[in-house]
Amino acid sequence: MMDSQALISEKLKDQQLRENLLKGMNLLKTNRKNLLKDRYGDWEALREEGRKVKESALARLPELLERFEQNASKNGIKVHWADTPQEVNEIIHKIAQEKGATTILKGKSMASEEIHFNHYWESKGAKAIETDLGEIIIQLIDERPVHIVVPAIHKNRYEIGEIFEKHLKVERFSEPEDLNRVARTYLRSEFKEFKMGLSGVNFVIADEGAIWLLENEGNGRMSTTAPDVHVAVCGIEKIVETFDDAVILDTLLVPSATGQSITCYNNIITSPRKDGDKDGPKEVHVVLFNNHRTDILAHKHYAKALSCIRCGTCMNHCPVYEKIGGHAYGATYPGPIGEVISPQLFGIDKYGYVLNLCSLCGRCSEVCPVKIPLAEMIRDLRAEQVGDGSGEKILGIERVKPKISEKLSFKAFASVATTPWAWRLALSSAGTLAPLLKVLSGVLPALKQWTSCRAFPDLDSSFQRKVKEMKGVVYE
């Protein structure tokens, strides 16, 4: 497998990828901006309500989970508990064996990506078929989702047409309507006969013993109502107390994710099929899994990361994600939220490098609908990594030992930055030396590495002079 630095460099050089991402991110950001302006009178107040809902639920997590199990069981839903991805997969496989199911149709689910469900299922000789359009595309080419909401946003319609032509043996199309028609035709044959469907969950509602799923394509509804058995997989942090709480989060999630006020389909499942019902599964199973979430919850500071409602807007506004895409992060969850939770879910020794994929611009914290301080957490996790943090236990913690040259460089910078005359001299010298450094940037070791993926900045040393010239100016 390609090492992380090589993978990041490869993605930076992929011009088509960057064009596709830029177009997709701009569309999502514009849709969100316009909707918030036109439809929401006090978005910031709503964000505050969402923050309170999530933090209140996390503070009472054990109590609410137990209440959900009690109420869901009364409704006829079977609740399972799992600590590790392996346990989740084994539970689902056991259910399938009991029902004689060798094929499972999946609605979109990042939880299933986290537990590597498809690979496990295939290792058992079974077949997992994605039904979300974006997931179909990446399954055909054996890739992971590049985004938690729009899994194939890195592919344009011409590339998708080529994928369908090659893997589905159809005529090459490029119009969205034609591509959707090809996908529908492909899936209809799979939907004819299947016993088991798998989905994720957006909200687990404790007081009602119900689960709520959001989607836009209708495939999720098919995967949860057409089969005899529906299995829903979700992390324990998806719990909320009431329907009202879920409505607040839904109202925040959808505009943030896609710039819509509401998704096309809202599937609220309270029980298996009842007598007289015309559709619905005969059995509903909900698998609640941990996978180190309680370890994150134990951190006073980092527990807020579990408030994430998986809208993906932090990725849409991230200048780094926009340049490299989700695959460069090497983890299930990319972007700013991935930088915060991946080191904690999967080990900072394995995924600590993603903390460097951040400019600390703070956009992610500004747009997060539930006010997770993502930029602050990324900075603090960097400190944990080098032994300068709070000392709270982080999964797989392995302190990074800075190079002596790095230590000396930062020590020198700190000395200059805190000495007024030295700082003024450095600024004035920077403007003078900038043209020479720009010429030598391809030769000098440190600058060569730095400019391999960046344009050399234009340094302007006139700021101090302009400030002096402005003394005595009165602003009215």
CSV table of C-alpha atoms in Angstrom, one decimal:
chain,number,residue,atom,x,y,z
A,1,MET,CA,0.0,0.0,0.0
A,2,MET,CA,1.2,3.5,-0.9
A,3,ASP,CA,2.6,5.4,2.1
A,4,SER,CA,0.6,8.5,3.2
A,5,GLN,CA,3.0,11.2,1.9
A,6,ALA,CA,3.2,9.5,-1.5
A,7,LEU,CA,-0.6,9.2,-1.7
A,8,ILE,CA,-1.1,12.9,-0.7
A,9,SER,CA,1.4,14.0,-3.3
A,10,GLU,CA,-0.3,11.8,-6.0
A,11,LYS,CA,-3.7,13.4,-5.2
A,12,LEU,CA,-2.2,16.9,-5.4
A,13,LYS,CA,-0.9,16.2,-8.9
A,14,ASP,CA,-4.3,14.8,-10.1
A,15,GLN,CA,-5.6,17.9,-11.9
A,16,GLN,CA,-8.9,16.2,-12.9
A,17,LEU,CA,-9.6,15.2,-9.3
A,18,ARG,CA,-9.0,18.8,-8.2
A,19,GLU,CA,-11.3,20.2,-10.8
A,20,ASN,CA,-14.1,17.7,-9.9
A,21,LEU,CA,-13.7,18.4,-6.2
A,22,LEU,CA,-13.7,22.2,-6.7
A,23,LYS,CA,-16.9,22.1,-8.8
A,24,GLY,CA,-18.6,19.8,-6.3
A,25,MET,CA,-17.5,21.7,-3.2
A,26,ASN,CA,-18.5,25.0,-4.7
A,27,LEU,CA,-22.0,23.7,-5.6
A,28,LEU,CA,-22.6,22.4,-2.1
A,29,LYS,CA,-21.3,25.5,-0.4
A,30,THR,CA,-23.4,27.8,-2.6
A,31,ASN,CA,-26.6,25.8,-2.1
A,32,ARG,CA,-26.0,25.9,1.7
A,33,LYS,CA,-25.3,29.6,1.7
A,34,ASN,CA,-28.3,30.5,-0.4
A,35,LEU,CA,-30.7,28.3,1.6
A,36,LEU,CA,-29.6,29.7,4.9
A,37,LYS,CA,-30.0,33.2,3.7
A,38,ASP,CA,-33.4,32.7,2.2
A,39,ARG,CA,-35.1,30.3,4.6
A,40,TYR,CA,-33.5,30.5,8.1
A,41,GLY,CA,-34.2,33.5,10.3
A,42,ASP,CA,-31.8,32.7,13.1
A,43,TRP,CA,-29.4,29.9,12.0
A,44,GLU,CA,-27.0,30.6,14.9
A,45,ALA,CA,-29.7,30.1,17.5
A,46,LEU,CA,-30.6,26.8,15.8
A,47,ARG,CA,-26.9,25.8,15.9
A,48,GLU,CA,-26.9,26.5,19.7
A,49,GLU,CA,-30.0,24.3,20.1
A,50,GLY,CA,-28.3,21.5,18.2
A,51,ARG,CA,-25.2,21.7,20.3
A,52,LYS,CA,-27.2,21.5,23.5
A,53,VAL,CA,-29.2,18.5,22.2
A,54,LYS,CA,-26.1,16.5,21.3
A,55,GLU,CA,-24.1,17.4,24.4
A,56,SER,CA,-27.1,16.6,26.7
A,57,ALA,CA,-27.5,13.2,25.0
A,58,LEU,CA,-23.8,12.4,25.3
A,59,ALA,CA,-23.8,13.4,29.0
A,60,ARG,CA,-26.6,10.8,29.6
A,61,LEU,CA,-25.5,8.2,27.0
A,62,PRO,CA,-25.8,5.0,29.1
A,63,GLU,CA,-29.3,6.0,30.4
A,64,LEU,CA,-30.6,6.9,26.9
A,65,LEU,CA,-29.2,3.8,25.3
A,66,GLU,CA,-30.9,1.6,27.9
A,67,ARG,CA,-34.2,3.5,27.4
A,68,PHE,CA,-34.0,3.0,23.7
A,69,GLU,CA,-33.4,-0.8,24.1
A,70,GLN,CA,-36.4,-1.1,26.4
A,71,ASN,CA,-38.7,0.8,24.2
A,72,ALA,CA,-37.4,-0.7,20.9
A,73,SER,CA,-37.8,-4.2,22.4
A,74,LYS,CA,-41.4,-3.4,23.3
A,75,ASN,CA,-42.0,-2.3,19.7
A,76,GLY,CA,-40.7,-5.7,18.4
A,77,ILE,CA,-37.2,-4.4,17.3
A,78,LYS,CA,-34.3,-6.7,18.3
A,79,VAL,CA,-31.4,-4.7,19.7
A,80,HIS,CA,-27.8,-6.0,19.6
A,81,TRP,CA,-24.7,-4.6,21.3
A,82,ALA,CA,-21.2,-4.8,19.9
A,83,ASP,CA,-17.9,-3.4,21.1
A,84,THR,CA,-15.7,-4.0,18.0
A,85,PRO,CA,-16.2,-4.1,14.3
A,86,GLN,CA,-15.5,-7.8,14.3
A,87,GLU,CA,-18.4,-8.3,16.7
A,88,VAL,CA,-20.8,-6.2,14.5
A,89,ASN,CA,-19.9,-8.3,11.5
A,90,GLU,CA,-20.3,-11.5,13.3
A,91,ILE,CA,-23.8,-10.5,14.6
A,92,ILE,CA,-25.0,-9.6,11.1
A,93,HIS,CA,-23.5,-12.8,9.6
A,94,LYS,CA,-25.2,-14.9,12.2
A,95,ILE,CA,-28.6,-13.3,11.4
A,96,ALA,CA,-28.0,-14.0,7.7
A,97,GLN,CA,-27.1,-17.6,8.3
A,98,GLU,CA,-30.3,-18.1,10.3
A,99,LYS,CA,-32.3,-16.7,7.5
A,100,GLY,CA,-30.4,-18.4,4.7
A,101,ALA,CA,-29.4,-15.0,3.2
A,102,THR,CA,-26.3,-14.9,1.0
A,103,THR,CA,-27.0,-11.5,-0.6
A,104,ILE,CA,-27.6,-8.3,1.3
A,105,LEU,CA,-28.7,-5.0,-0.3
A,106,LYS,CA,-27.3,-1.9,1.4
A,107,GLY,CA,-28.5,1.6,1.8
A,108,LYS,CA,-25.8,4.2,2.3
A,109,SER,CA,-23.9,3.6,5.6
A,110,MET,CA,-20.7,5.1,6.8
A,111,ALA,CA,-20.9,2.8,9.8
A,112,SER,CA,-20.6,-0.2,7.5
A,113,GLU,CA,-17.5,1.4,6.0
A,114,GLU,CA,-16.0,1.9,9.4
A,115,ILE,CA,-16.4,-1.9,10.2
A,116,HIS,CA,-15.3,-2.9,6.7
A,117,PHE,CA,-18.5,-4.8,6.3
A,118,ASN,CA,-18.2,-5.5,2.5
A,119,HIS,CA,-14.8,-7.1,2.8
A,120,TYR,CA,-16.0,-9.3,5.8
A,121,TRP,CA,-19.2,-10.3,3.9
A,122,GLU,CA,-17.2,-11.2,0.8
A,123,SER,CA,-14.8,-13.3,2.9
A,124,LYS,CA,-17.8,-15.4,3.9
A,125,GLY,CA,-18.6,-16.1,0.3
A,126,ALA,CA,-21.6,-13.7,0.4
A,127,LYS,CA,-22.6,-10.8,-1.8
A,128,ALA,CA,-23.0,-7.2,-0.6
A,129,ILE,CA,-24.7,-4.9,-3.2
A,130,GLU,CA,-24.6,-1.1,-2.8
A,131,THR,CA,-27.9,0.7,-3.8
A,132,ASP,CA,-26.9,4.3,-3.4
A,133,LEU,CA,-25.9,5.8,-6.8
A,134,GLY,CA,-22.6,7.1,-5.5
A,135,GLU,CA,-21.8,3.9,-3.6
A,136,ILE,CA,-22.6,1.8,-6.8
A,137,ILE,CA,-20.1,3.8,-8.7
A,138,ILE,CA,-17.3,3.4,-6.2
A,139,GLN,CA,-18.1,-0.3,-5.6
A,140,LEU,CA,-17.8,-1.0,-9.3
A,141,ILE,CA,-14.2,0.4,-9.3
A,142,ASP,CA,-13.4,-1.0,-5.8
A,143,GLU,CA,-12.8,2.3,-4.1
A,144,ARG,CA,-13.8,3.7,-0.7
A,145,PRO,CA,-16.2,6.7,-0.4
A,146,VAL,CA,-14.3,9.9,-0.9
A,147,HIS,CA,-16.9,12.0,1.1
A,148,ILE,CA,-19.3,10.9,3.9
A,149,VAL,CA,-22.3,12.4,2.1
A,150,VAL,CA,-21.4,12.3,-1.6
A,151,PRO,CA,-19.2,9.2,-1.9
A,152,ALA,CA,-18.4,9.7,-5.7
A,153,ILE,CA,-18.0,13.5,-5.8
A,154,HIS,CA,-14.5,13.0,-7.1
A,155,LYS,CA,-15.9,11.6,-10.4
A,156,ASN,CA,-17.5,13.7,-13.1
A,157,ARG,CA,-20.3,12.5,-15.3
A,158,TYR,CA,-18.0,11.6,-18.2
A,159,GLU,CA,-15.9,9.4,-15.9
A,160,ILE,CA,-19.0,7.8,-14.5
A,161,GLY,CA,-20.2,7.0,-18.0
A,162,GLU,CA,-16.9,5.2,-18.7
A,163,ILE,CA,-17.3,3.2,-15.5
A,164,PHE,CA,-20.8,2.1,-16.3
A,165,GLU,CA,-19.7,1.2,-19.9
A,166,LYS,CA,-16.8,-0.9,-18.6
A,167,HIS,CA,-18.4,-2.6,-15.7
A,168,LEU,CA,-22.1,-2.8,-16.6
A,169,LYS,CA,-21.5,-3.4,-20.3
A,170,VAL,CA,-23.8,-0.7,-21.4
A,171,GLU,CA,-23.6,2.1,-24.0
A,172,ARG,CA,-21.6,5.1,-22.7
A,173,PHE,CA,-23.7,8.0,-21.5
A,174,SER,CA,-22.8,11.3,-19.9
A,175,GLU,CA,-26.2,12.9,-19.1
A,176,PRO,CA,-27.3,12.6,-15.5
A,177,GLU,CA,-30.8,11.3,-16.5
A,178,ASP,CA,-29.2,8.5,-18.6
A,179,LEU,CA,-26.7,7.6,-15.9
A,180,ASN,CA,-29.5,7.3,-13.3
A,181,ARG,CA,-31.5,5.1,-15.7
A,182,VAL,CA,-28.6,2.8,-16.1
A,183,ALA,CA,-28.2,2.5,-12.4
A,184,ARG,CA,-32.0,1.8,-11.9
A,185,THR,CA,-32.0,-0.9,-14.5
A,186,TYR,CA,-29.0,-2.5,-12.9
A,187,LEU,CA,-30.6,-2.5,-9.4
A,188,ARG,CA,-34.0,-3.7,-10.4
A,189,SER,CA,-32.7,-7.1,-11.1
A,190,GLU,CA,-31.1,-7.2,-7.7
A,191,PHE,CA,-34.2,-5.9,-5.9
A,192,LYS,CA,-36.4,-8.7,-7.4
A,193,GLU,CA,-35.4,-11.3,-4.8
A,194,PHE,CA,-33.5,-10.6,-1.7
A,195,LYS,CA,-34.1,-11.5,2.0
A,196,MET,CA,-32.0,-9.1,3.8
A,197,GLY,CA,-31.3,-5.3,3.7
A,198,LEU,CA,-28.7,-3.3,5.6
A,199,SER,CA,-28.8,0.4,6.5
A,200,GLY,CA,-27.1,3.0,8.6
A,201,VAL,CA,-29.0,5.3,11.0
A,202,ASN,CA,-29.1,9.0,11.3
A,203,PHE,CA,-30.9,9.3,14.7
A,204,VAL,CA,-31.7,6.7,17.4
A,205,ILE,CA,-34.7,8.0,19.4
A,206,ALA,CA,-34.7,6.8,23.0
A,207,ASP,CA,-38.2,7.7,24.1
A,208,GLU,CA,-39.9,6.1,21.1
A,209,GLY,CA,-37.6,3.1,20.5
A,210,ALA,CA,-37.4,4.2,16.9
A,211,ILE,CA,-34.7,4.9,14.3
A,212,TRP,CA,-34.7,7.7,11.7
A,213,LEU,CA,-33.0,7.4,8.3
A,214,LEU,CA,-32.5,10.3,5.8
A,215,GLU,CA,-32.0,9.8,2.0
A,216,ASN,CA,-32.8,11.3,-1.4
A,217,GLU,CA,-32.9,8.3,-3.8
A,218,GLY,CA,-35.5,5.9,-2.5
A,219,ASN,CA,-32.9,3.1,-2.4
A,220,GLY,CA,-32.7,3.3,1.4
A,221,ARG,CA,-36.5,2.8,1.7
A,222,MET,CA,-36.3,-0.2,-0.6
A,223,SER,CA,-33.5,-1.7,1.4
A,224,THR,CA,-35.4,-1.3,4.7
A,225,THR,CA,-39.0,-2.1,3.6
A,226,ALA,CA,-38.8,-4.7,0.8
A,227,PRO,CA,-36.7,-7.5,2.5
A,228,ASP,CA,-37.9,-9.9,5.1
A,229,VAL,CA,-35.1,-8.8,7.4
A,230,HIS,CA,-33.7,-5.2,8.0
A,231,VAL,CA,-30.5,-4.7,9.9
A,232,ALA,CA,-29.6,-1.2,10.9
A,233,VAL,CA,-26.0,-0.5,12.1
A,234,CYS,CA,-25.0,2.6,14.0
A,235,GLY,CA,-22.5,4.0,16.5
A,236,ILE,CA,-23.9,4.6,20.0
A,237,GLU,CA,-23.4,8.4,19.7
A,238,LYS,CA,-26.4,8.6,17.3
A,239,ILE,CA,-28.8,8.5,20.3
A,240,VAL,CA,-31.1,11.4,21.1
A,241,GLU,CA,-33.8,11.6,23.7
A,242,THR,CA,-37.0,12.7,21.8
A,243,PHE,CA,-38.4,13.2,18.4
A,244,ASP,CA,-38.2,17.0,19.0
A,245,ASP,CA,-34.4,16.6,19.5
A,246,ALA,CA,-34.1,14.6,16.3
A,247,VAL,CA,-36.1,17.3,14.4
A,248,ILE,CA,-33.7,20.0,15.5
A,249,LEU,CA,-30.7,17.9,14.3
A,250,ASP,CA,-32.5,17.0,11.0
A,251,THR,CA,-33.2,20.7,10.4
A,252,LEU,CA,-29.4,21.4,10.9
A,253,LEU,CA,-28.1,18.4,9.0
A,254,VAL,CA,-29.9,18.5,5.7
A,255,PRO,CA,-29.1,22.2,4.7
A,256,SER,CA,-25.5,21.6,5.9
A,257,ALA,CA,-25.1,18.5,3.9
A,258,THR,CA,-26.7,19.2,0.5
A,259,GLY,CA,-28.3,22.7,0.7
A,260,GLN,CA,-31.8,21.3,0.8
A,261,SER,CA,-34.4,22.2,3.5
A,262,ILE,CA,-35.5,18.5,3.7
A,263,THR,CA,-34.5,15.2,2.1
A,264,CYS,CA,-36.7,13.4,-0.4
A,265,TYR,CA,-37.3,10.5,2.0
A,266,ASN,CA,-37.5,10.4,5.8
A,267,ASN,CA,-37.8,6.9,7.0
A,268,ILE,CA,-38.9,6.6,10.6
A,269,ILE,CA,-39.0,2.9,11.7
A,270,THR,CA,-40.7,2.0,14.9
A,271,SER,CA,-41.3,-1.7,14.5
A,272,PRO,CA,-41.3,-4.7,12.1
A,273,ARG,CA,-44.3,-5.2,9.9
A,274,LYS,CA,-47.6,-5.5,11.8
A,275,ASP,CA,-50.8,-7.3,10.8
A,276,GLY,CA,-52.5,-5.4,8.1
A,277,ASP,CA,-49.4,-3.6,6.9
A,278,LYS,CA,-48.8,-3.8,3.2
A,279,ASP,CA,-45.0,-3.7,3.4
A,280,GLY,CA,-42.1,-3.6,5.8
A,281,PRO,CA,-39.7,-6.3,7.0
A,282,LYS,CA,-40.8,-9.2,9.2
A,283,GLU,CA,-37.8,-8.5,11.5
A,284,VAL,CA,-35.9,-5.4,12.4
A,285,HIS,CA,-32.5,-5.6,14.0
A,286,VAL,CA,-30.5,-2.6,15.4
A,287,VAL,CA,-26.8,-3.2,16.1
A,288,LEU,CA,-25.4,-0.5,18.4
A,289,PHE,CA,-21.6,-0.5,18.4
A,290,ASN,CA,-18.9,1.2,20.4
A,291,ASN,CA,-15.5,0.9,18.7
A,292,HIS,CA,-13.7,3.2,21.1
A,293,ARG,CA,-16.5,5.8,21.3
A,294,THR,CA,-16.6,5.5,25.0
A,295,ASP,CA,-12.9,6.1,25.1
A,296,ILE,CA,-13.5,9.4,23.3
A,297,LEU,CA,-16.4,10.2,25.6
A,298,ALA,CA,-14.1,9.8,28.6
A,299,HIS,CA,-12.0,12.8,27.4
A,300,LYS,CA,-13.4,16.0,28.9
A,301,HIS,CA,-12.2,18.0,25.9
A,302,TYR,CA,-12.5,15.6,22.9
A,303,ALA,CA,-15.9,14.2,23.8
A,304,LYS,CA,-17.5,17.0,21.8
A,305,ALA,CA,-16.3,15.2,18.6
A,306,LEU,CA,-19.1,12.6,19.2
A,307,SER,CA,-21.6,15.4,18.6
A,308,CYS,CA,-21.0,15.0,14.8
A,309,ILE,CA,-24.2,14.4,12.8
A,310,ARG,CA,-22.3,13.4,9.6
A,311,CYS,CA,-23.3,16.3,7.4
A,312,GLY,CA,-19.9,16.7,5.8
A,313,THR,CA,-20.1,20.5,5.6
A,314,CYS,CA,-16.6,20.7,7.3
A,315,MET,CA,-15.2,18.9,4.3
A,316,ASN,CA,-17.1,21.1,1.9
A,317,HIS,CA,-15.5,24.2,3.3
A,318,CYS,CA,-12.0,22.8,4.0
A,319,PRO,CA,-9.3,24.2,1.6
A,320,VAL,CA,-7.1,21.1,2.2
A,321,TYR,CA,-9.8,18.5,1.5
A,322,GLU,CA,-10.7,20.5,-1.7
A,323,LYS,CA,-7.2,19.9,-3.0
A,324,ILE,CA,-6.6,16.3,-2.1
A,325,GLY,CA,-10.0,14.6,-1.6
A,326,GLY,CA,-11.0,12.0,0.9
A,327,HIS,CA,-8.8,9.1,-0.2
A,328,ALA,CA,-5.6,11.0,0.7
A,329,TYR,CA,-6.6,10.8,4.4
A,330,GLY,CA,-6.4,7.0,4.3
A,331,ALA,CA,-9.2,6.5,6.8
A,332,THR,CA,-12.9,5.9,6.8
A,333,TYR,CA,-13.7,9.5,7.9
A,334,PRO,CA,-11.8,12.2,5.9
A,335,GLY,CA,-11.7,16.0,6.3
A,336,PRO,CA,-11.6,18.0,9.5
A,337,ILE,CA,-14.0,15.6,11.4
A,338,GLY,CA,-11.8,12.7,10.3
A,339,GLU,CA,-8.7,14.4,11.6
A,340,VAL,CA,-10.4,14.6,15.0
A,341,ILE,CA,-12.0,11.2,15.3
A,342,SER,CA,-9.8,8.9,13.1
A,343,PRO,CA,-6.8,9.1,15.5
A,344,GLN,CA,-9.1,8.4,18.4
A,345,LEU,CA,-11.1,5.6,16.8
A,346,PHE,CA,-8.3,3.8,15.0
A,347,GLY,CA,-5.2,4.9,16.9
A,348,ILE,CA,-3.1,8.1,16.8
A,349,ASP,CA,0.0,6.0,16.0
A,350,LYS,CA,-1.6,4.9,12.8
A,351,TYR,CA,-3.6,8.0,11.8
A,352,GLY,CA,-1.8,10.8,13.5
A,353,TYR,CA,-0.4,12.0,10.1
A,354,VAL,CA,-3.9,13.3,9.1
A,355,LEU,CA,-3.5,16.0,11.8
A,356,ASN,CA,-1.1,17.7,9.4
A,357,LEU,CA,-3.7,18.0,6.7
A,358,CYS,CA,-5.0,21.2,8.2
A,359,SER,CA,-4.2,24.9,7.8
A,360,LEU,CA,-6.0,25.8,11.0
A,361,CYS,CA,-8.0,28.4,9.1
A,362,GLY,CA,-11.0,27.7,11.3
A,363,ARG,CA,-13.6,27.3,8.6
A,364,CYS,CA,-14.7,23.9,9.9
A,365,SER,CA,-15.5,25.3,13.3
A,366,GLU,CA,-17.4,28.2,11.8
A,367,VAL,CA,-19.7,26.1,9.7
A,368,CYS,CA,-20.2,23.0,11.9
A,369,PRO,CA,-24.0,22.9,12.6
A,370,VAL,CA,-23.5,21.6,16.2
A,371,LYS,CA,-20.6,23.9,17.0
A,372,ILE,CA,-17.8,21.3,17.4
A,373,PRO,CA,-14.6,23.2,17.8
A,374,LEU,CA,-12.8,21.2,15.2
A,375,ALA,CA,-9.9,23.5,14.5
A,376,GLU,CA,-9.1,23.8,18.2
A,377,MET,CA,-9.3,20.0,18.6
A,378,ILE,CA,-7.0,19.4,15.7
A,379,ARG,CA,-4.5,21.8,17.2
A,380,ASP,CA,-4.7,20.1,20.6
A,381,LEU,CA,-4.4,16.6,19.2
A,382,ARG,CA,-1.2,17.8,17.5
A,383,ALA,CA,0.0,18.9,20.9
A,384,GLU,CA,-0.9,15.5,22.4
A,385,GLN,CA,1.1,13.8,19.6
A,386,VAL,CA,4.3,15.6,20.6
A,387,GLY,CA,3.8,15.3,24.3
A,388,ASP,CA,2.7,18.9,24.9
A,389,GLY,CA,-1.0,18.3,25.4
A,390,SER,CA,-3.3,17.7,28.3
A,391,GLY,CA,-1.9,14.2,28.9
A,392,GLU,CA,-5.3,12.6,28.4
A,393,LYS,CA,-5.0,9.1,27.1
A,394,ILE,CA,-5.4,8.8,23.3
A,395,LEU,CA,-5.9,5.4,21.6
A,396,GLY,CA,-2.6,4.0,20.4
A,397,ILE,CA,-0.7,7.2,21.6
A,398,GLU,CA,2.8,7.3,20.3
A,399,ARG,CA,4.6,10.5,20.9
A,400,VAL,CA,6.3,12.0,17.9
A,401,LYS,CA,9.9,12.9,18.5
A,402,PRO,CA,10.6,16.2,16.6
A,403,LYS,CA,13.9,16.4,14.7
A,404,ILE,CA,16.6,18.4,16.4
A,405,SER,CA,16.6,20.8,13.3
A,406,GLU,CA,12.8,21.4,13.8
A,407,LYS,CA,13.3,22.1,17.5
A,408,LEU,CA,16.1,24.6,16.8
A,409,SER,CA,14.1,26.2,14.0
A,410,PHE,CA,11.0,26.7,16.2
A,411,LYS,CA,13.1,27.9,19.1
A,412,ALA,CA,14.7,30.5,16.8
A,413,PHE,CA,11.4,31.6,15.4
A,414,ALA,CA,9.9,32.0,18.9
A,415,SER,CA,12.9,34.1,19.9
A,416,VAL,CA,12.6,36.4,16.9
A,417,ALA,CA,8.8,36.6,17.1
A,418,THR,CA,8.9,37.8,20.7
A,419,THR,CA,11.7,40.3,20.2
A,420,PRO,CA,10.3,43.5,18.6
A,421,TRP,CA,13.4,44.8,16.9
A,422,ALA,CA,14.3,41.3,15.6
A,423,TRP,CA,10.8,40.8,14.3
A,424,ARG,CA,10.8,44.2,12.4
A,425,LEU,CA,14.2,43.4,11.0
A,426,ALA,CA,13.0,39.9,9.8
A,427,LEU,CA,10.0,41.4,8.1
A,428,SER,CA,11.9,44.1,6.3
A,429,SER,CA,14.6,41.5,5.3
A,430,ALA,CA,11.9,39.1,4.0
A,431,GLY,CA,10.7,41.6,1.5
A,432,THR,CA,14.2,42.3,0.3
A,433,LEU,CA,15.3,38.6,0.1
A,434,ALA,CA,12.0,37.2,-1.3
A,435,PRO,CA,13.0,37.4,-5.0
A,436,LEU,CA,16.2,35.6,-4.3
A,437,LEU,CA,14.6,32.9,-2.2
A,438,LYS,CA,11.9,32.4,-4.9
A,439,VAL,CA,14.7,31.7,-7.4
A,440,LEU,CA,16.5,29.3,-5.0
A,441,SER,CA,13.3,27.6,-3.7
A,442,GLY,CA,13.8,24.7,-6.1
A,443,VAL,CA,17.3,24.1,-4.8
A,444,LEU,CA,17.4,24.8,-1.1
A,445,PRO,CA,16.4,21.6,0.8
A,446,ALA,CA,13.7,23.0,3.1
A,447,LEU,CA,12.2,25.4,0.6
A,448,LYS,CA,12.3,22.7,-2.1
A,449,GLN,CA,10.1,20.4,-0.1
A,450,TRP,CA,7.8,23.2,1.0
A,451,THR,CA,7.2,24.6,-2.5
A,452,SER,CA,6.8,21.1,-4.1
A,453,CYS,CA,3.1,21.4,-3.3
A,454,ARG,CA,2.8,25.2,-2.8
A,455,ALA,CA,3.3,28.4,-4.7
A,456,PHE,CA,6.1,30.6,-3.2
A,457,PRO,CA,4.2,33.5,-1.5
A,458,ASP,CA,4.6,37.1,-2.3
A,459,LEU,CA,6.2,38.7,0.7
A,460,ASP,CA,5.3,42.4,1.4
A,461,SER,CA,7.5,44.1,3.9
A,462,SER,CA,5.8,47.5,3.6
A,463,PHE,CA,3.2,46.9,6.3
A,464,GLN,CA,5.3,48.5,9.1
A,465,ARG,CA,6.0,51.5,6.9
A,466,LYS,CA,2.3,51.9,6.0
A,467,VAL,CA,1.4,51.8,9.7
A,468,LYS,CA,3.9,54.5,10.5
A,469,GLU,CA,2.6,56.7,7.6
A,470,MET,CA,-0.9,56.3,9.0
A,471,LYS,CA,-0.1,57.8,12.4
A,472,GLY,CA,-2.2,60.9,13.0
A,473,VAL,CA,-4.9,59.8,10.5
A,474,VAL,CA,-8.3,60.2,12.1
A,475,TYR,CA,-11.1,57.8,11.1
A,476,GLU,CA,-14.7,59.1,11.4
